[in-house]
XYZ file of C-alpha atoms in Angstrom:
357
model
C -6.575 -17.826 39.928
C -3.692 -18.209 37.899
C -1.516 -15.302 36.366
C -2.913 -13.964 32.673
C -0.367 -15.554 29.856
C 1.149 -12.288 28.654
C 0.337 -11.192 25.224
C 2.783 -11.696 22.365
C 1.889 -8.382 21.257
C 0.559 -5.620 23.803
C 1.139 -2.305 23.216
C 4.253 -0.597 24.178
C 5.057 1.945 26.859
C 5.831 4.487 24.584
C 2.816 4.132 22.531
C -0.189 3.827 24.789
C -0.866 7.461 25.502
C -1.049 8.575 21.863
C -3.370 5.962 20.476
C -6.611 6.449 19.834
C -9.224 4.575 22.411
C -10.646 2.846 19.363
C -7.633 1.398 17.836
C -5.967 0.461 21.094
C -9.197 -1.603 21.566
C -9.430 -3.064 18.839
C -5.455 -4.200 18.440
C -5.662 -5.551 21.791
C -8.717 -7.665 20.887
C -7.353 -8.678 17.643
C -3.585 -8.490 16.782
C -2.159 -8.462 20.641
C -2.996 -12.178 21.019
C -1.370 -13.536 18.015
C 2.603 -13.549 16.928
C 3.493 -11.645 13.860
C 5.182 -13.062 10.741
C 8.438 -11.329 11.876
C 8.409 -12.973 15.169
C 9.044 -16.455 13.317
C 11.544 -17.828 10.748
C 10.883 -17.175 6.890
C 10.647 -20.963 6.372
C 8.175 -21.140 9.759
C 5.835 -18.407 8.251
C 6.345 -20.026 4.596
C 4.909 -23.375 5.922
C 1.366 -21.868 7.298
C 0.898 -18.235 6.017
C -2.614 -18.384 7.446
C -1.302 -18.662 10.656
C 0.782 -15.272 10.778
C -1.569 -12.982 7.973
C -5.091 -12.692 9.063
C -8.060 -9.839 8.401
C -8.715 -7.827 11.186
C -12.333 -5.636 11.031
C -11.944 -5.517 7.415
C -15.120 -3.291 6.187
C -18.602 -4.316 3.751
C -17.839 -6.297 0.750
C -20.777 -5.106 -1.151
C -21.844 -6.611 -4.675
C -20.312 -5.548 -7.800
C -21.595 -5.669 -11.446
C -18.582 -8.164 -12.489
C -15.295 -9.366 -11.070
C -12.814 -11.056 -13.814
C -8.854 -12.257 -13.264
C -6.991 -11.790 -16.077
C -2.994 -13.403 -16.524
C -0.788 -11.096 -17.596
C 2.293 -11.696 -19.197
C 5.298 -10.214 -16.827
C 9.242 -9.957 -17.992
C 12.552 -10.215 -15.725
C 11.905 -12.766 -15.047
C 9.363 -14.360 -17.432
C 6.177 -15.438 -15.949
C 2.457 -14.054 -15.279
C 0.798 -12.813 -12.622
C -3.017 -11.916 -11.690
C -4.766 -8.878 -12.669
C -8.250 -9.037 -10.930
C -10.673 -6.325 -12.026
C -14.104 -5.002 -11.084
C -16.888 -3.914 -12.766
C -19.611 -1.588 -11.225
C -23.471 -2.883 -11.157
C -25.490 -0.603 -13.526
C -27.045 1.382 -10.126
C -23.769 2.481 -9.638
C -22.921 2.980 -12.973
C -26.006 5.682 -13.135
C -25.650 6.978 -9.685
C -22.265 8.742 -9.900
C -22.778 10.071 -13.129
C -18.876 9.318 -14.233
C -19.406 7.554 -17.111
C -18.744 9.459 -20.247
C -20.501 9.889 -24.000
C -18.590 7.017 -25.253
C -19.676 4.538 -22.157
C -15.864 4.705 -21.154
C -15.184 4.408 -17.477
C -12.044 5.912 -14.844
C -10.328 2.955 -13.533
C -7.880 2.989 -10.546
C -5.064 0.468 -10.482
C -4.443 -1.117 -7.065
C -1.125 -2.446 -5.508
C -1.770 -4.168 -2.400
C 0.370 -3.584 0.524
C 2.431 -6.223 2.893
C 5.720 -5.524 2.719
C 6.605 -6.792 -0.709
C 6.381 -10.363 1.074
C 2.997 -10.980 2.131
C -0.661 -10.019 0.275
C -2.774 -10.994 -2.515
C -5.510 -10.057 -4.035
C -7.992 -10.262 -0.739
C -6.315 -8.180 0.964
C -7.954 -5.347 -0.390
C -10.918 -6.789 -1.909
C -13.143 -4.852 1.261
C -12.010 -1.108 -0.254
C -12.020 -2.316 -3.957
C -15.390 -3.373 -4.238
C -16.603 -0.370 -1.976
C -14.681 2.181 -4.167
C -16.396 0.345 -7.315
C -19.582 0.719 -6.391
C -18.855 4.444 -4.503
C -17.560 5.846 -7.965
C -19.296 3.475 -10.517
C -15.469 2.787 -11.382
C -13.623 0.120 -12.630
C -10.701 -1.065 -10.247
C -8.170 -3.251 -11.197
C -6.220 -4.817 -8.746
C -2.776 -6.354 -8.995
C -1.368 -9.763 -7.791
C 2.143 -8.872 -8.176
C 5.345 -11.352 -7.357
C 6.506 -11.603 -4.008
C 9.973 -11.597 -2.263
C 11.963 -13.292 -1.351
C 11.554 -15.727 -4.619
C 10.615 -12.467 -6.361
C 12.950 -9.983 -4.482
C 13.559 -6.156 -5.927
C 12.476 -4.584 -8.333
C 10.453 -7.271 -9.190
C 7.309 -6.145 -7.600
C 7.906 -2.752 -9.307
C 8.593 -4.058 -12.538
C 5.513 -6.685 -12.436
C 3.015 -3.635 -11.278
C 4.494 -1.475 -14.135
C 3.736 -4.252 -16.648
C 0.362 -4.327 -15.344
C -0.601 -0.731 -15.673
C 0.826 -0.668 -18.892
C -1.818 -3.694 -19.936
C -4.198 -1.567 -18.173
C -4.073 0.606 -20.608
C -3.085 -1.080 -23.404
C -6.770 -3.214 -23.002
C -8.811 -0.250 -22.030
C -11.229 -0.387 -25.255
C -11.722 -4.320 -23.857
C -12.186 -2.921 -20.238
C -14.219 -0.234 -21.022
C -11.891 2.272 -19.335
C -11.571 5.872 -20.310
C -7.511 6.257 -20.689
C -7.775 10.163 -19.873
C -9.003 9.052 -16.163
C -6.432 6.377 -14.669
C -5.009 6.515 -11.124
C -2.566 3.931 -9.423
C -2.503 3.650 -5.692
C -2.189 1.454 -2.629
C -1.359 1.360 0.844
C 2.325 0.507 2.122
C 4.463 -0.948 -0.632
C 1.711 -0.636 -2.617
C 1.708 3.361 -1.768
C 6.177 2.646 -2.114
C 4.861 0.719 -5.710
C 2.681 3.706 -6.765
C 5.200 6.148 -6.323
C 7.819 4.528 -8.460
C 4.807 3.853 -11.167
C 3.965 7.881 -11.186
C 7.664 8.510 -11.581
C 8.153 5.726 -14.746
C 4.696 7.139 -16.511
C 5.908 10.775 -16.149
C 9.390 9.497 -18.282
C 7.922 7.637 -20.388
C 6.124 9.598 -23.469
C 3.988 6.619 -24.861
C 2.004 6.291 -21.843
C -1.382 8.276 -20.681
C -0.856 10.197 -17.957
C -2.434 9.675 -14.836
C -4.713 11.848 -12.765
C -3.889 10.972 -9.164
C -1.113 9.036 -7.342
C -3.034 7.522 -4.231
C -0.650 7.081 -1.321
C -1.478 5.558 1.794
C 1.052 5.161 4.339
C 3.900 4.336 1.675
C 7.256 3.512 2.571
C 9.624 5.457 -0.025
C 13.023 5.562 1.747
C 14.776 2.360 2.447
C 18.494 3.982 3.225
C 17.925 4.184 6.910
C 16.622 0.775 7.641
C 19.738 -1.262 10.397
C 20.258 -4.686 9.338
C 19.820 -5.047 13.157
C 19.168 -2.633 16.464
C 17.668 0.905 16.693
C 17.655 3.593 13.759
C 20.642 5.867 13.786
C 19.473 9.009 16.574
C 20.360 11.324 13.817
C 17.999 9.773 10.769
C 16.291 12.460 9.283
C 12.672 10.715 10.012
C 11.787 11.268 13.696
C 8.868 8.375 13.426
C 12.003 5.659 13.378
C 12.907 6.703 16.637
C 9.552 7.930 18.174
C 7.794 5.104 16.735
C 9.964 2.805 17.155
C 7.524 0.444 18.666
C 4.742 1.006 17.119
C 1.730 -1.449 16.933
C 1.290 -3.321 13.502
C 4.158 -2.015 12.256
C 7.328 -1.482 14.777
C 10.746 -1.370 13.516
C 11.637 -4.914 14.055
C 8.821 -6.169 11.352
C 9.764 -3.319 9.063
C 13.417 -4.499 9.138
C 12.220 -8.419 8.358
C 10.520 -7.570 5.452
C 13.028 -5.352 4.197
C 15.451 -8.076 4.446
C 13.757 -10.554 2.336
C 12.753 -7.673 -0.185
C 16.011 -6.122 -0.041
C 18.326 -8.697 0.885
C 20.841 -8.579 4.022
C 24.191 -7.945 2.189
C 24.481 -4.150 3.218
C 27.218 -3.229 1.361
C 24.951 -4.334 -1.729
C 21.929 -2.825 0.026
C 23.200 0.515 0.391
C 23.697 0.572 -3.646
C 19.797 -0.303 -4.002
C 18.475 2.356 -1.599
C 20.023 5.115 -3.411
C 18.193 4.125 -6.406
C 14.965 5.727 -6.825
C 13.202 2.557 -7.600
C 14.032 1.528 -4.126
C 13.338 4.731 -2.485
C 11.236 6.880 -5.069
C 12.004 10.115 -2.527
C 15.533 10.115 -4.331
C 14.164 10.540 -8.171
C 16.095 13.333 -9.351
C 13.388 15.388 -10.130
C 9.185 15.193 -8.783
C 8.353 17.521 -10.864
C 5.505 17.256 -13.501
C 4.093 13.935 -11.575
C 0.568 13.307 -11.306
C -1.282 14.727 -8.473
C -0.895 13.556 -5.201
C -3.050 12.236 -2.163
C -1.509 11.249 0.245
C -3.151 8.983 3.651
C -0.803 8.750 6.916
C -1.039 6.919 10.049
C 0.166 9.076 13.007
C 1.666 6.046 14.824
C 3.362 4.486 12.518
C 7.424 3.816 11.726
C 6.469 5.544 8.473
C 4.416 8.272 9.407
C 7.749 10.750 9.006
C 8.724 9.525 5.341
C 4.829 10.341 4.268
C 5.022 13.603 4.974
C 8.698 14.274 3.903
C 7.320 12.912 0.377
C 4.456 15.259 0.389
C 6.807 18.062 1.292
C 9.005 16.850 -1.619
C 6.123 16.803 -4.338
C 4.903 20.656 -3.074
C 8.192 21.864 -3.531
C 8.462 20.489 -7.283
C 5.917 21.842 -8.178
C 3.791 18.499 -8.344
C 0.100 18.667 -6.254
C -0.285 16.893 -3.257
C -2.552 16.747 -0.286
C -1.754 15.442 3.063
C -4.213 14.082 5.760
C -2.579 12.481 8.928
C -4.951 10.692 11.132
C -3.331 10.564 14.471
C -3.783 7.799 17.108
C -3.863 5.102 14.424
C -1.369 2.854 13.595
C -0.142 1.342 10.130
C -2.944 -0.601 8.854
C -6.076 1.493 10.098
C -7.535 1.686 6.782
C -8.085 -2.352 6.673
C -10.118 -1.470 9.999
C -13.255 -0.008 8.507
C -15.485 -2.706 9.891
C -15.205 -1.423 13.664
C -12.577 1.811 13.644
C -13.970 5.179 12.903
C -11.054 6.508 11.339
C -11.066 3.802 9.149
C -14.450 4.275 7.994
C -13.002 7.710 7.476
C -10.135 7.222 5.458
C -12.023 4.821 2.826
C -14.914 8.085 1.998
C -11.620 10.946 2.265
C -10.204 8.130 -0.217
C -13.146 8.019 -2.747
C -13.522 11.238 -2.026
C -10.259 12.330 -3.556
C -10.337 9.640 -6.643
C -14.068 11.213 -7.082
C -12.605 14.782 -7.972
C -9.775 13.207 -9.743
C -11.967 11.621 -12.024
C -14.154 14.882 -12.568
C -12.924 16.270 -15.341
């Protein structure tokens, strides 16, 4: 017999004992086998994004009452962009008992993750449609720009216009204005952050009832244009985790580059900006409640809990859950991965008592 072809992706050294069975299984099955995004040129992933950004387990899709896209107008620069939104069936709607006197519903706003390069509006379609029909919710889900053509803020800027139409065509929507949360897992948990911080400063707009955070990157200042972390960052996952599965340093570090460019000297002026790195606002007090979802092998899982650390200590309310074993995207995994199924009920569970008012 000949020799097994080694796999593009199998688990690291430092890694394998702290996974849990499950996910090891199922990332050797799935993701081991096929090269990464960040293993190939822009321009080679750019050519056939199919080929490099592909479902893994995802969970049920079940049926909703109604699912609309919208274009919405975005600024800086001008163009539109995709707001899809679901409606719950009317079983729903009467099960969870969440509608109020005036028929108005609570609506989440979703920002997909993927680095600020890759996603769309699938990519979360499993959890949307299952939190829809959980909660008898609306959930609107974003399609914002993507770098590099659309490099930061952009994607911050886009998502902000879209909560802001969120609101401004609740009456339309049917959404109850008192009972809006933003969320989303990666940069769309980095996205959310920075969205909680620009509602909280700016007086015209509702304010929210829960910022939904799943394993969100929200400090870019100690990302090398090449090599290891620094030994002395102050977030131990860059060093522990350096090779972790999904998500090692090396694919964190590509898609920082084409979100926040490879001039470092520039760089460094953009990651002490809280737009860039929303742990730096000058103040996280008065924010909107916090939940916060981490993955305990995971190049972020240090920055998650620094930020929940950050929000107690202002004041602001925040829970943490880490789920340890897992790596980065375990919450797509709710098709096969236990803690996956997990995180989507502690999810709806926590946008349930937000909404309970």
């Amino acid at each position: 017999m000949g020799e097994q072809t080694p796999l593009p992706n199998a688990l690291h050294p430092s890694v394998v004992d702290r996974l849990d069975p499950q996910f090891a299984e199922i990332f050797t099955k799935y993701q081991a086998p096929r090269v990464q995004a960040n293993q190939v040129s822009y321009e080679e992933y750019n050519k056939d994004r199919s080929k490099y950004t592909f479902q893994i387990c995802p969970g049920p899709y079940p049926e909703v009452g109604d699912i609309k896209i919208y274009k919405v107008p975005v600024p800086d620069p001008n163009g539109e962009i995709d707001v899809q939104v679901f409606f719950p069936t009317e079983n729903a709607i009467s099960k969870s008992g969440l509608q109020n006197k005036d028929g108005k519903f609570p609506a989440h706003v979703n920002y997909h993750g993927g680095g600020f390069v890759i996603g769309n509006l699938k990519t979360d379609e499993s959890w949307c449609r299952q939190t829809c029909q959980a909660l008898g919710c609306i959930i609107v889900n974003v399609d914002y720009r993507l770098a590099p053509e659309f490099p930061h803020p952009i994607p911050l800027t886009d998502s902000w216009a879209a909560l802001k139409w969120t609101f401004s065509k609740a009456d339309e929507l049917g959404i109850d204005t008192s009972r809006v949360s933003v969320g989303g897992l990666s940069a769309g948990g980095h996205i959310a952050a920075g969205l909680a911080l620009m509602q909280r400063d700016d007086s015209s707009m509702p304010k929210l009832v829960l910022q939904l955070l799943v394993v969100p990157a929200v400090d870019t200042r100690f990302m090398p244009l090449e090599g290891p972390a620094d030994p002395n960052v102050p977030y131990e996952s860059y060093i522990k985790n350096e090779f972790a599965p999904c998500l090692p340093l090396d694919r964190l570090r590509w898609f920082y580059q084409l979100w926040l460019g490879t001039d470092m000297e520039a760089r460094k002026k953009i990651t002490q900006d809280w737009r860039a790195s929303p742990i730096l606002a000058s103040s996280h007090a008065n924010l909107a409640p916090a939940s916060l979802h981490i993955a305990g092998v995971d190049t972020l899982t240090s920055e998650g809990i620094a930020y929940h650390e950050v929000l107690k200590k202002a004041g602001t309310p925040s829970t943490l859950k880490v789920y340890e074993g897992v790596g980065h995207p375990f919450g797509h995994w709710d098709g096969e991965l236990e803690k996956g199924k997990e995180y989507v009920q502690d999810t709806i569970t926590a946008l349930r008592k937000a909404y309970t008012v």
